[in-house]
mmCIF file of C-alpha atoms in Angstrom:
data_model
loop_
_atom_site.group_PDB
_atom_site.id
_atom_site.type_symbol
_atom_site.label_atom_id
_atom_site.label_comp_id
_atom_site.label_asym_id
_atom_site.label_seq_id
_atom_site.Cartn_x
_atom_site.Cartn_y
_atom_site.Cartn_z
ATOM 1 C CA UNK Q 12 -5.129 0.875 -54.274
ATOM 2 C CA UNK Q 13 -8.259 2.388 -51.872
ATOM 3 C CA UNK Q 14 -7.423 2.296 -47.954
ATOM 4 C CA UNK Q 15 -10.110 1.323 -46.009
ATOM 5 C CA UNK Q 16 -11.875 4.079 -43.921
ATOM 6 C CA UNK Q 17 -11.489 3.720 -40.123
ATOM 7 C CA UNK Q 18 -14.272 3.677 -38.093
ATOM 8 C CA UNK Q 19 -15.439 6.768 -36.354
ATOM 9 C CA UNK Q 20 -18.209 7.489 -33.709
ATOM 10 C CA UNK Q 21 -20.683 8.240 -36.728
ATOM 11 C CA UNK Q 22 -20.526 4.522 -37.061
ATOM 12 C CA UNK Q 23 -20.958 3.906 -33.875
ATOM 13 C CA UNK Q 24 -23.916 6.140 -33.604
ATOM 14 C CA UNK Q 25 -25.802 4.653 -36.769
ATOM 15 C CA UNK Q 26 -25.133 1.393 -35.621
ATOM 16 C CA UNK Q 27 -26.587 1.665 -31.753
ATOM 17 C CA UNK Q 28 -29.130 4.339 -33.389
ATOM 18 C CA UNK Q 29 -28.305 7.114 -30.987
ATOM 19 C CA UNK Q 30 -26.762 10.446 -31.744
ATOM 20 C CA UNK Q 31 -23.021 10.911 -32.326
ATOM 21 C CA UNK Q 32 -23.200 13.409 -28.563
ATOM 22 C CA UNK Q 33 -24.556 10.246 -26.876
ATOM 23 C CA UNK Q 34 -21.887 8.129 -28.339
ATOM 24 C CA UNK Q 35 -19.141 10.605 -27.322
ATOM 25 C CA UNK Q 36 -20.671 11.403 -23.679
ATOM 26 C CA UNK Q 37 -20.492 7.057 -23.219
ATOM 27 C CA UNK Q 38 -16.841 7.179 -24.338
ATOM 28 C CA UNK Q 39 -15.807 9.695 -22.062
ATOM 29 C CA UNK Q 40 -17.322 8.640 -19.310
ATOM 30 C CA UNK Q 41 -20.244 11.257 -18.378
ATOM 31 C CA UNK Q 42 -22.822 10.203 -16.017
ATOM 32 C CA UNK Q 43 -25.949 11.923 -18.143
ATOM 33 C CA UNK Q 44 -26.476 9.018 -19.730
ATOM 34 C CA UNK Q 45 -29.541 5.975 -19.362
ATOM 35 C CA UNK Q 46 -28.413 2.676 -18.312
ATOM 36 C CA UNK Q 47 -29.930 1.055 -21.173
ATOM 37 C CA UNK Q 48 -28.281 3.645 -23.810
ATOM 38 C CA UNK Q 49 -25.208 3.273 -22.430
ATOM 39 C CA UNK Q 50 -25.541 -0.778 -22.568
ATOM 40 C CA UNK Q 51 -27.016 -0.217 -26.156
ATOM 41 C CA UNK Q 52 -23.711 2.277 -27.179
ATOM 42 C CA UNK Q 53 -21.275 -0.404 -25.267
ATOM 43 C CA UNK Q 54 -22.710 -3.277 -27.306
ATOM 44 C CA UNK Q 55 -22.240 -1.648 -30.986
ATOM 45 C CA UNK Q 56 -18.349 0.060 -29.828
ATOM 46 C CA UNK Q 57 -17.877 -4.058 -29.153
ATOM 47 C CA UNK Q 58 -19.480 -5.830 -31.948
ATOM 48 C CA UNK Q 59 -18.106 -3.200 -34.892
ATOM 49 C CA UNK Q 60 -14.320 -3.363 -32.891
ATOM 50 C CA UNK Q 61 -13.944 0.399 -32.386
ATOM 51 C CA UNK Q 62 -11.146 2.044 -30.907
ATOM 52 C CA UNK Q 63 -11.467 5.628 -29.612
ATOM 53 C CA UNK Q 64 -8.790 8.069 -30.839
ATOM 54 C CA UNK Q 65 -7.171 9.070 -27.789
ATOM 55 C CA UNK Q 66 -5.225 11.537 -29.433
ATOM 56 C CA UNK Q 67 -8.019 13.383 -30.996
ATOM 57 C CA UNK Q 68 -10.322 13.023 -28.284
ATOM 58 C CA UNK Q 69 -7.965 14.777 -25.956
ATOM 59 C CA UNK Q 70 -7.853 17.785 -28.443
ATOM 60 C CA UNK Q 71 -11.573 18.062 -28.515
ATOM 61 C CA UNK Q 72 -12.166 17.517 -24.955
ATOM 62 C CA UNK Q 73 -9.168 18.838 -23.512
ATOM 63 C CA UNK Q 74 -8.301 15.581 -21.351
ATOM 64 C CA UNK Q 75 -6.290 12.545 -22.036
ATOM 65 C CA UNK Q 76 -8.002 10.745 -19.757
ATOM 66 C CA UNK Q 77 -4.832 9.301 -18.103
ATOM 67 C CA UNK Q 78 -3.018 9.994 -15.044
ATOM 68 C CA UNK Q 79 0.241 9.370 -14.194
ATOM 69 C CA UNK Q 80 1.994 7.149 -11.727
ATOM 70 C CA UNK Q 81 5.520 7.698 -10.456
ATOM 71 C CA UNK Q 82 6.633 4.391 -8.215
ATOM 72 C CA UNK Q 83 9.443 3.260 -6.838
ATOM 73 C CA UNK Q 84 10.593 -0.439 -5.353
ATOM 74 C CA UNK Q 85 8.067 -2.335 -7.129
ATOM 75 C CA UNK Q 86 9.556 -5.674 -6.762
ATOM 76 C CA UNK Q 87 8.278 -4.829 -2.808
ATOM 77 C CA UNK Q 88 4.751 -5.982 -1.889
ATOM 78 C CA UNK Q 89 3.076 -2.615 -0.532
ATOM 79 C CA UNK Q 90 4.081 -0.415 -3.758
ATOM 80 C CA UNK Q 91 2.986 -3.124 -6.368
ATOM 81 C CA UNK Q 92 0.077 -3.951 -4.604
ATOM 82 C CA UNK Q 93 -0.836 0.092 -4.744
ATOM 83 C CA UNK Q 94 -0.045 0.446 -8.027
ATOM 84 C CA UNK Q 95 -2.739 -2.874 -8.659
ATOM 85 C CA UNK Q 96 -5.166 -0.824 -6.860
ATOM 86 C CA UNK Q 97 -4.268 2.524 -8.522
ATOM 87 C CA UNK Q 98 -4.835 0.699 -12.213
ATOM 88 C CA UNK Q 99 -7.940 -0.988 -10.835
ATOM 89 C CA UNK Q 100 -9.567 2.325 -9.456
ATOM 90 C CA UNK Q 101 -8.767 4.587 -12.690
ATOM 91 C CA UNK Q 102 -10.037 1.956 -14.766
ATOM 92 C CA UNK Q 103 -13.428 1.737 -13.385
ATOM 93 C CA UNK Q 104 -12.998 5.423 -13.474
ATOM 94 C CA UNK Q 105 -13.147 5.348 -17.209
ATOM 95 C CA UNK Q 106 -9.047 6.257 -16.954
ATOM 96 C CA UNK Q 107 -5.956 4.841 -18.029
ATOM 97 C CA UNK Q 108 -2.346 4.914 -15.866
ATOM 98 C CA UNK Q 109 0.703 5.207 -17.519
ATOM 99 C CA UNK Q 110 3.815 4.289 -15.305
ATOM 100 C CA UNK Q 111 6.722 5.856 -14.572
ATOM 101 C CA UNK Q 112 9.527 3.520 -12.633
ATOM 102 C CA UNK Q 113 12.173 5.372 -10.532
ATOM 103 C CA UNK Q 114 15.500 3.712 -10.771
ATOM 104 C CA UNK Q 115 15.929 4.262 -7.090
ATOM 105 C CA UNK Q 116 14.114 6.206 -4.216
ATOM 106 C CA UNK Q 117 15.624 9.704 -4.398
ATOM 107 C CA UNK Q 118 14.729 12.852 -4.547
ATOM 108 C CA UNK Q 119 16.377 13.639 -8.142
ATOM 109 C CA UNK Q 120 14.678 10.483 -9.708
ATOM 110 C CA UNK Q 121 11.210 11.087 -8.576
ATOM 111 C CA UNK Q 122 11.901 14.954 -9.754
ATOM 112 C CA UNK Q 123 12.892 13.255 -13.111
ATOM 113 C CA UNK Q 124 9.875 10.682 -13.377
ATOM 114 C CA UNK Q 125 7.416 13.463 -12.093
ATOM 115 C CA UNK Q 126 8.736 15.678 -14.940
ATOM 116 C CA UNK Q 127 8.526 12.701 -17.458
ATOM 117 C CA UNK Q 128 4.974 12.155 -16.851
ATOM 118 C CA UNK Q 129 4.529 16.031 -17.233
ATOM 119 C CA UNK Q 130 5.074 15.772 -20.733
ATOM 120 C CA UNK Q 131 3.035 12.950 -20.984
ATOM 121 C CA UNK Q 132 -0.290 14.858 -21.700
ATOM 122 C CA UNK Q 133 -1.790 13.153 -18.681
ATOM 123 C CA UNK Q 134 -4.418 14.778 -16.668
ATOM 124 C CA UNK Q 135 -3.044 14.463 -13.018
ATOM 125 C CA UNK Q 136 0.296 12.311 -11.180
ATOM 126 C CA UNK Q 137 0.488 10.376 -8.470
ATOM 127 C CA UNK Q 138 3.805 10.433 -6.688
ATOM 128 C CA UNK Q 139 4.213 6.991 -4.436
ATOM 129 C CA UNK Q 140 7.079 7.155 -2.112
ATOM 130 C CA UNK Q 141 7.498 6.412 1.789
ATOM 131 C CA UNK Q 142 11.682 6.798 1.484
ATOM 132 C CA UNK Q 143 12.745 9.689 2.620
ATOM 133 C CA UNK Q 144 14.347 11.604 0.144
ATOM 134 C CA UNK Q 145 11.972 11.090 -2.497
ATOM 135 C CA UNK Q 146 9.203 12.812 -0.386
ATOM 136 C CA UNK Q 147 11.274 15.972 0.571
ATOM 137 C CA UNK Q 148 11.493 16.414 -2.882
ATOM 138 C CA UNK Q 149 7.850 16.331 -3.575
ATOM 139 C CA UNK Q 150 6.656 20.211 -2.676
ATOM 140 C CA UNK Q 151 9.751 21.226 -5.088
ATOM 141 C CA UNK Q 152 8.092 19.722 -8.059
ATOM 142 C CA UNK Q 153 5.268 21.713 -10.306
ATOM 143 C CA UNK Q 154 4.510 19.445 -12.985
ATOM 144 C CA UNK Q 155 1.456 22.132 -14.217
ATOM 145 C CA UNK Q 156 -0.857 19.359 -13.332
ATOM 146 C CA UNK Q 157 -2.515 18.076 -10.331
ATOM 147 C CA UNK Q 158 -0.232 15.598 -8.061
ATOM 148 C CA UNK Q 159 -1.174 13.849 -5.999
ATOM 149 C CA UNK Q 160 0.721 12.029 -2.887
ATOM 150 C CA UNK Q 161 0.845 8.677 -1.654
ATOM 151 C CA UNK Q 162 2.789 8.466 1.385
ATOM 152 C CA UNK Q 163 3.161 6.781 4.868
ATOM 153 C CA UNK Q 164 1.873 9.203 7.412
ATOM 154 C CA UNK Q 165 0.458 12.692 6.905
ATOM 155 C CA UNK Q 166 3.370 15.012 6.029
ATOM 156 C CA UNK Q 167 1.342 18.433 5.966
ATOM 157 C CA UNK Q 168 1.067 18.477 2.021
ATOM 158 C CA UNK Q 169 -2.332 18.939 0.302
ATOM 159 C CA UNK Q 170 -3.831 16.239 -1.782
ATOM 160 C CA UNK Q 171 -1.502 13.185 0.201
ATOM 161 C CA UNK Q 172 -3.262 9.896 0.849
ATOM 162 C CA UNK Q 173 -1.926 7.007 2.722
ATOM 163 C CA UNK Q 174 -2.649 4.555 5.026
ATOM 164 C CA UNK Q 175 -2.335 4.636 9.015
ATOM 165 C CA UNK Q 176 0.958 3.152 9.398
ATOM 166 C CA UNK Q 177 0.704 4.289 13.493
ATOM 167 C CA UNK Q 178 -2.899 2.404 13.995
ATOM 168 C CA UNK Q 179 -1.167 -0.689 12.447
ATOM 169 C CA UNK Q 180 1.531 -0.494 14.478
ATOM 170 C CA UNK Q 181 -0.774 0.287 17.546
ATOM 171 C CA UNK Q 182 -3.235 -2.653 16.938
ATOM 172 C CA UNK Q 183 0.076 -5.366 16.738
ATOM 173 C CA UNK Q 184 1.419 -4.074 19.772
ATOM 174 C CA UNK Q 185 -1.833 -3.941 22.029
ATOM 175 C CA UNK Q 186 -2.577 -7.274 20.897
ATOM 176 C CA UNK Q 187 0.278 -8.790 22.260
ATOM 177 C CA UNK Q 188 0.442 -6.723 25.261
ATOM 178 C CA UNK Q 189 -3.188 -8.059 26.196
ATOM 179 C CA UNK Q 190 -2.192 -11.283 25.535
ATOM 180 C CA UNK Q 191 0.121 -10.733 28.824
ATOM 181 C CA UNK Q 192 3.526 -10.464 27.036
ATOM 182 C CA UNK Q 193 5.362 -8.326 29.291
ATOM 183 C CA UNK Q 194 6.774 -6.407 26.364
ATOM 184 C CA UNK Q 195 7.466 -6.586 22.607
ATOM 185 C CA UNK Q 196 10.654 -6.767 20.761
ATOM 186 C CA UNK Q 197 10.344 -5.235 17.452
ATOM 187 C CA UNK Q 198 12.127 -6.008 14.091
ATOM 188 C CA UNK Q 199 11.458 -2.783 12.003
ATOM 189 C CA UNK Q 200 12.545 -2.075 8.093
ATOM 190 C CA UNK Q 201 15.000 -0.077 6.554
ATOM 191 C CA UNK Q 202 16.613 3.130 7.754
ATOM 192 C CA UNK Q 203 15.010 5.656 4.998
ATOM 193 C CA UNK Q 204 11.856 4.236 4.892
ATOM 194 C CA UNK Q 205 8.924 6.410 6.675
ATOM 195 C CA UNK Q 206 6.631 3.547 6.917
ATOM 196 C CA UNK Q 207 9.290 2.193 8.961
ATOM 197 C CA UNK Q 208 9.762 5.024 11.339
ATOM 198 C CA UNK Q 209 5.956 5.584 11.611
ATOM 199 C CA UNK Q 210 5.570 1.888 12.553
ATOM 200 C CA UNK Q 211 8.415 2.291 15.124
ATOM 201 C CA UNK Q 212 7.573 5.120 16.506
ATOM 202 C CA UNK Q 213 4.045 3.625 17.629
ATOM 203 C CA UNK Q 214 5.466 0.763 18.992
ATOM 204 C CA UNK Q 215 7.773 2.669 21.241
ATOM 205 C CA UNK Q 216 4.550 4.836 22.661
ATOM 206 C CA UNK Q 217 2.515 1.668 22.748
ATOM 207 C CA UNK Q 218 5.206 0.448 25.132
ATOM 208 C CA UNK Q 219 5.690 3.636 27.220
ATOM 209 C CA UNK Q 220 1.998 3.919 27.447
ATOM 210 C CA UNK Q 221 1.748 0.637 28.987
ATOM 211 C CA UNK Q 222 4.910 0.789 31.156
ATOM 212 C CA UNK Q 223 6.944 -1.609 29.606
ATOM 213 C CA UNK Q 224 10.293 -2.313 29.003
ATOM 214 C CA UNK Q 225 11.184 -1.086 25.464
ATOM 215 C CA UNK Q 226 13.729 -3.641 24.028
ATOM 216 C CA UNK Q 227 16.517 -2.750 21.539
ATOM 217 C CA UNK Q 228 15.246 -2.387 18.064
ATOM 218 C CA UNK Q 229 16.301 -5.085 15.494
ATOM 219 C CA UNK Q 230 17.183 -3.722 11.858
ATOM 220 C CA UNK Q 231 16.052 -4.824 8.537
ATOM 221 C CA UNK Q 232 15.454 -4.437 5.050
ATOM 222 C CA UNK Q 233 11.589 -5.766 4.186
ATOM 223 C CA UNK Q 234 13.091 -9.075 2.863
ATOM 224 C CA UNK Q 235 13.082 -12.701 4.485
ATOM 225 C CA UNK Q 236 16.888 -12.680 4.766
ATOM 226 C CA UNK Q 237 17.053 -10.195 7.468
ATOM 227 C CA UNK Q 238 14.230 -11.422 9.390
ATOM 228 C CA UNK Q 239 16.439 -14.851 9.623
ATOM 229 C CA UNK Q 240 19.417 -13.338 10.821
ATOM 230 C CA UNK Q 241 16.864 -10.992 13.389
ATOM 231 C CA UNK Q 242 15.527 -14.300 14.779
ATOM 232 C CA UNK Q 243 19.237 -15.359 15.157
ATOM 233 C CA UNK Q 244 19.518 -12.611 17.449
ATOM 234 C CA UNK Q 245 17.000 -12.854 19.449
ATOM 235 C CA UNK Q 246 17.422 -16.499 20.019
ATOM 236 C CA UNK Q 247 21.249 -15.237 21.101
ATOM 237 C CA UNK Q 248 19.719 -13.090 23.328
ATOM 238 C CA UNK Q 249 17.101 -15.576 25.041
ATOM 239 C CA UNK Q 250 20.270 -17.565 25.599
ATOM 240 C CA UNK Q 251 21.721 -14.559 27.767
ATOM 241 C CA UNK Q 252 18.703 -14.437 29.774
ATOM 242 C CA UNK Q 253 16.998 -11.719 28.116
ATOM 243 C CA UNK Q 254 13.077 -12.093 27.933
ATOM 244 C CA UNK Q 255 11.806 -12.534 24.537
ATOM 245 C CA UNK Q 256 8.273 -13.851 23.967
ATOM 246 C CA UNK Q 257 6.712 -11.854 21.374
ATOM 247 C CA UNK Q 258 8.221 -10.361 18.532
ATOM 248 C CA UNK Q 259 6.450 -7.363 16.154
ATOM 249 C CA UNK Q 260 7.821 -7.659 12.875
ATOM 250 C CA UNK Q 261 7.221 -4.471 10.517
ATOM 251 C CA UNK Q 262 6.538 -6.842 7.266
ATOM 252 C CA UNK Q 263 5.473 -10.429 6.398
ATOM 253 C CA UNK Q 264 8.298 -11.292 4.755
ATOM 254 C CA UNK Q 265 10.780 -10.509 7.361
ATOM 255 C CA UNK Q 266 8.143 -12.382 9.705
ATOM 256 C CA UNK Q 267 8.999 -15.336 7.660
ATOM 257 C CA UNK Q 268 12.557 -15.394 8.208
ATOM 258 C CA UNK Q 269 11.763 -14.922 11.872
ATOM 259 C CA UNK Q 270 9.829 -18.016 11.970
ATOM 260 C CA UNK Q 271 12.304 -19.847 10.051
ATOM 261 C CA UNK Q 272 15.035 -18.884 12.534
ATOM 262 C CA UNK Q 273 12.861 -20.174 15.285
ATOM 263 C CA UNK Q 274 11.777 -23.642 13.681
ATOM 264 C CA UNK Q 275 15.244 -24.385 13.165
ATOM 265 C CA UNK Q 276 16.386 -23.661 16.945
ATOM 266 C CA UNK Q 277 13.258 -25.667 18.251
ATOM 267 C CA UNK Q 278 11.592 -22.674 19.388
ATOM 268 C CA UNK Q 279 7.810 -23.079 19.043
ATOM 269 C CA UNK Q 280 5.463 -20.060 17.782
ATOM 270 C CA UNK Q 281 3.343 -19.370 19.581
ATOM 271 C CA UNK Q 282 3.765 -21.350 22.475
ATOM 272 C CA UNK Q 283 7.463 -20.295 23.305
ATOM 273 C CA UNK Q 284 7.517 -16.740 21.115
ATOM 274 C CA UNK Q 285 4.969 -15.043 19.584
ATOM 275 C CA UNK Q 286 4.894 -13.099 16.487
ATOM 276 C CA UNK Q 287 2.791 -10.499 14.199
ATOM 277 C CA UNK Q 288 3.621 -9.553 11.263
ATOM 278 C CA UNK Q 289 2.025 -6.283 8.833
ATOM 279 C CA UNK Q 290 0.628 -6.048 5.585
ATOM 280 C CA UNK Q 291 -1.134 -9.382 5.128
ATOM 281 C CA UNK Q 292 0.700 -10.909 1.635
ATOM 282 C CA UNK Q 293 -1.052 -13.852 0.385
ATOM 283 C CA UNK Q 294 1.160 -16.231 1.655
ATOM 284 C CA UNK Q 295 0.398 -15.023 5.429
ATOM 285 C CA UNK Q 296 -2.486 -17.607 5.977
ATOM 286 C CA UNK Q 297 -0.538 -20.516 4.764
ATOM 287 C CA UNK Q 298 2.866 -19.759 6.435
ATOM 288 C CA UNK Q 299 3.806 -22.150 9.129
ATOM 289 C CA UNK Q 300 1.774 -21.242 11.431
ATOM 290 C CA UNK Q 301 -0.243 -18.939 9.966
ATOM 291 C CA UNK Q 302 0.810 -15.719 10.839
ATOM 292 C CA UNK Q 303 -1.243 -13.046 12.483
ATOM 293 C CA UNK Q 304 -0.697 -9.552 10.620
ATOM 294 C CA UNK Q 305 -2.064 -6.016 10.308
ATOM 295 C CA UNK Q 306 -3.800 -6.017 6.845
ATOM 296 C CA UNK Q 307 -3.311 -3.217 4.726
ATOM 297 C CA UNK Q 308 -6.317 -1.979 2.195
ATOM 298 C CA UNK Q 309 -4.353 -1.402 -0.634
ATOM 299 C CA UNK Q 310 -7.870 -1.400 -3.104
ATOM 300 C CA UNK Q 311 -9.558 1.189 -0.943
ATOM 301 C CA UNK Q 312 -6.433 3.318 -0.597
ATOM 302 C CA UNK Q 313 -6.913 3.019 -4.709
ATOM 303 C CA UNK Q 314 -10.045 4.109 -4.307
ATOM 304 C CA UNK Q 315 -9.414 6.834 -2.001
ATOM 305 C CA UNK Q 316 -6.210 8.566 -4.824
ATOM 306 C CA UNK Q 317 -8.562 8.302 -7.745
ATOM 307 C CA UNK Q 318 -11.265 10.357 -5.629
ATOM 308 C CA UNK Q 319 -8.703 13.082 -4.363
ATOM 309 C CA UNK Q 320 -7.185 13.006 -8.377
ATOM 310 C CA UNK Q 321 -10.413 13.176 -10.329
ATOM 311 C CA UNK Q 322 -11.464 16.130 -7.756
ATOM 312 C CA UNK Q 323 -8.503 18.087 -8.476
ATOM 313 C CA UNK Q 324 -8.688 17.376 -12.279
ATOM 314 C CA UNK Q 325 -12.569 19.050 -11.933
ATOM 315 C CA UNK Q 326 -11.038 22.117 -9.879
ATOM 316 C CA UNK Q 327 -12.512 21.132 -6.269
ATOM 317 C CA UNK Q 328 -10.555 19.704 -3.448
ATOM 318 C CA UNK Q 329 -11.296 16.728 -1.362
ATOM 319 C CA UNK Q 330 -8.800 15.538 1.550
ATOM 320 C CA UNK Q 331 -10.011 11.703 2.442
ATOM 321 C CA UNK Q 332 -9.891 10.231 5.554
ATOM 322 C CA UNK Q 333 -6.486 8.188 5.771
ATOM 323 C CA UNK Q 334 -7.029 4.058 5.359
ATOM 324 C CA UNK Q 335 -7.086 2.337 8.196
ATOM 325 C CA UNK Q 336 -5.772 -0.923 9.025
ATOM 326 C CA UNK Q 337 -7.071 -4.041 10.518
ATOM 327 C CA UNK Q 338 -5.565 -6.894 12.634
ATOM 328 C CA UNK Q 339 -6.403 -10.462 11.521
ATOM 329 C CA UNK Q 340 -5.163 -12.918 14.257
ATOM 330 C CA UNK Q 341 -4.568 -16.260 13.074
ATOM 331 C CA UNK Q 342 -1.959 -19.151 14.902
ATOM 332 C CA UNK Q 343 1.026 -17.200 15.160
ATOM 333 C CA UNK Q 344 -0.214 -15.565 18.790
ATOM 334 C CA UNK Q 345 -0.830 -16.394 22.310
ATOM 335 C CA UNK Q 346 -0.367 -15.540 25.818
ATOM 336 C CA UNK Q 347 3.428 -16.252 26.891
ATOM 337 C CA UNK Q 348 4.405 -19.865 28.901
ATOM 338 C CA UNK Q 349 3.683 -18.299 32.350
ATOM 339 C CA UNK Q 350 0.564 -16.799 31.819
ATOM 340 C CA UNK Q 351 -0.985 -19.746 29.613
ATOM 341 C CA UNK Q 352 0.238 -22.142 32.401
ATOM 342 C CA UNK Q 353 -1.040 -20.079 35.573
ATOM 343 C CA UNK Q 354 -3.833 -18.688 34.152
ATOM 344 C CA UNK Q 355 -2.281 -15.189 35.476
ATOM 345 C CA UNK Q 356 -1.204 -12.060 33.822
ATOM 346 C CA UNK Q 357 2.604 -11.766 34.515
ATOM 347 C CA UNK Q 358 3.763 -9.822 36.966
ATOM 348 C CA UNK Q 359 7.110 -7.402 36.701
#
């Protein structure tokens, strides 16, 4: 039986009426191709159903056009959205993304994931972790290809990209203080999460700078049930005489738990207590009431990571500025009751 010859770039070139080299430049994402010619080649590829042989292309060019991603906690909103932003940005740049998911966010698991990716002929590796153990392991890893760290803050590493977590916490805290709240309570994330550390640190600094009392921190784990329990604790504090009129939750899911606890207790948001979250999950605009929150631009984060990766692959270096978050004011924040009643900022 005679086998069917597989399609090659020469077939695409003949169909498009261009040279073999032009087809190669289009497939490999080279910029020196006229737009009309590129369109003609892409149409020929689609009509013929041609699929480039990535292994053969890697042997010829020395590039697999593949980036590796080591990541943990993809069930959480931030890591999942970062992964999606990276995949989209990589695709737009003509790269594939291969993912190694850590079983746990520890130093050992991060090192194993990076080393596993390094055996897959990737052009660069992106290591995403905001937990202390895994982040501390990165300087000890040498994968022989460029490695870019996506992290919670500036850890002093080269080729690191991050969202400015402290700036986001400042936006949330200042918003509540400027509404007239005497202080702001804080529900933080897990103890080993660097993002949670950065948000708590800036919340504390903003209160101290304003001369406000710094209340005892509430502890959560990023999920709604711990937000609910924190809400019950705040209700108990109110009943014990503590002034609680504003809460900054370190993420939207814990803020959802707060809202549920307050609603069950007959505490009105924002009339009695204001709440600010962090992340701007898609459901935040549909919470009851719609949640005021700090938005992280994960698409922009992905673009900046790919920008750094491509620069490193090309033998150059670029260090973009951290991605700046924005505050989205919705319906869960308002002046505290006495301010609204008197029209004056509360005193002492």
